[in-house]
Tab-separated table of C-alpha atoms in Angstrom:
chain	number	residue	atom	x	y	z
A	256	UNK	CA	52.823	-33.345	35.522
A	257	UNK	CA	49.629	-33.851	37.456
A	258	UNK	CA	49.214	-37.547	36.942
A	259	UNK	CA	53.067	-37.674	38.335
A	260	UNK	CA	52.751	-35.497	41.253
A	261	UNK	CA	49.315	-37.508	42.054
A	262	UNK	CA	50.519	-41.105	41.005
A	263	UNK	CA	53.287	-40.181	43.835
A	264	UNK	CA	51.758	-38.190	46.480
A	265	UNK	CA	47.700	-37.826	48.288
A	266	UNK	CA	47.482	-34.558	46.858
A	267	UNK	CA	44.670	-32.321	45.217
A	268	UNK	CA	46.070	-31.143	42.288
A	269	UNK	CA	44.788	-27.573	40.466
A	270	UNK	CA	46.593	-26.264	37.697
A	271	UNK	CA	45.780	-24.094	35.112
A	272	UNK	CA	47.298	-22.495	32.086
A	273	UNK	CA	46.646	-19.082	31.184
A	274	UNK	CA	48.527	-19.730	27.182
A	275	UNK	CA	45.637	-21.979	26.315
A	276	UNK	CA	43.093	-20.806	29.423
A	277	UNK	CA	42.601	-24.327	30.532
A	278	UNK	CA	42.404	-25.718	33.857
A	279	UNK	CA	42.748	-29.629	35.785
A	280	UNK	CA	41.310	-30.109	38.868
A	281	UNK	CA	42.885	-34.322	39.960
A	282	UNK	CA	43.809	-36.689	42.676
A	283	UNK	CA	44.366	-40.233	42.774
A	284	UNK	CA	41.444	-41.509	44.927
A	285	UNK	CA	42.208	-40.490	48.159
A	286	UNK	CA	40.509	-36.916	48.165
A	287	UNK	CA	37.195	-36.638	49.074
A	288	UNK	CA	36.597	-33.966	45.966
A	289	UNK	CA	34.584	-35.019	43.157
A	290	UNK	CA	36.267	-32.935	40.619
A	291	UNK	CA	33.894	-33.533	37.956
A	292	UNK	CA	30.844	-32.267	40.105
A	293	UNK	CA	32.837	-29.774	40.899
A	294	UNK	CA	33.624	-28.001	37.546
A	295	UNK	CA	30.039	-28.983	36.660
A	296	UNK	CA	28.327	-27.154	39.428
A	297	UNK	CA	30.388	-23.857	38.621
A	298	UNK	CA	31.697	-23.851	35.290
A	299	UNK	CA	29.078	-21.731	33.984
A	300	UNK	CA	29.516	-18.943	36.408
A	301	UNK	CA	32.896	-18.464	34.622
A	302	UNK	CA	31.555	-19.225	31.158
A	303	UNK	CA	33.756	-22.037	31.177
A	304	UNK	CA	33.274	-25.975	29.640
A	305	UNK	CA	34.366	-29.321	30.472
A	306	UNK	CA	34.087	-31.819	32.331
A	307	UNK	CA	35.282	-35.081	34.003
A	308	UNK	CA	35.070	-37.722	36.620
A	309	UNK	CA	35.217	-37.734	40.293
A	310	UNK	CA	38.930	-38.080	39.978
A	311	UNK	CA	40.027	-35.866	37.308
A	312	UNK	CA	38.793	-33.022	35.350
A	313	UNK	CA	39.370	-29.880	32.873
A	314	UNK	CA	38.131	-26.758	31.392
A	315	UNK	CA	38.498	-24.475	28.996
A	316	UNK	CA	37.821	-20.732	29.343
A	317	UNK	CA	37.034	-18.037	26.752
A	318	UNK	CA	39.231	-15.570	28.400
A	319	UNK	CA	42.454	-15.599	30.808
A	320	UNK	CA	39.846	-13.571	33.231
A	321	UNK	CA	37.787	-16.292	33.310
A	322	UNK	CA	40.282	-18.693	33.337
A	323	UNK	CA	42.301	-16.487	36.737
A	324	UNK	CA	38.602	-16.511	38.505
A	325	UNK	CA	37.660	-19.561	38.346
A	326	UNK	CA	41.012	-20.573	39.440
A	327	UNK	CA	40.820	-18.144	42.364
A	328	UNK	CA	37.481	-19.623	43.433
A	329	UNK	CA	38.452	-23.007	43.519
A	330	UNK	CA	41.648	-22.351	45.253
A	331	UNK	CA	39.600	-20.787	47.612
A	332	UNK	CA	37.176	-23.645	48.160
A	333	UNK	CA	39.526	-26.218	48.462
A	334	UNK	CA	42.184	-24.241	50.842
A	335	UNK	CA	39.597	-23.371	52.871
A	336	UNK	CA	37.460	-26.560	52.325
């Protein structure tokens, strides 16, 4: 669903799933995010891992709580941004 919405629209895309606690942070280009820095620089605040490029990337989380704060952060960020 996120390559769709992205392969269609200039959009940041964020979702996350709380049945396996994993997360994707992608655009198609035109964003100025680099979504794998991103998870990189705060992943481990959230005892999350994963990765990506400056495009696309995802996460897994030990715990929905993790997962939901994380989440919450980068909404943040980016909303705000």
């Amino acid at each position: 669903m996120a390559a769709r919405l992205t392969a269609e629209h200039d959009l940041l895309v964020l979702f996350a799933t709380t049945a396996d606690n994993k997360i994707i942070l992608t655009h198609n280009g035109t964003q100025a995010v680099a979504c794998g820095t991103f998870f990189k620089e705060n992943l481990g605040s959230f005892q999350g891992k994963g990765g990506g490029s400056n495009q696309s990337a995802q996460a897994a989380f030990p715990s929905r709580e993790d997962l939901l704060n994380f989440f919450e952060m980068a909404q943040r960020q980016f909303v705000q941004g």
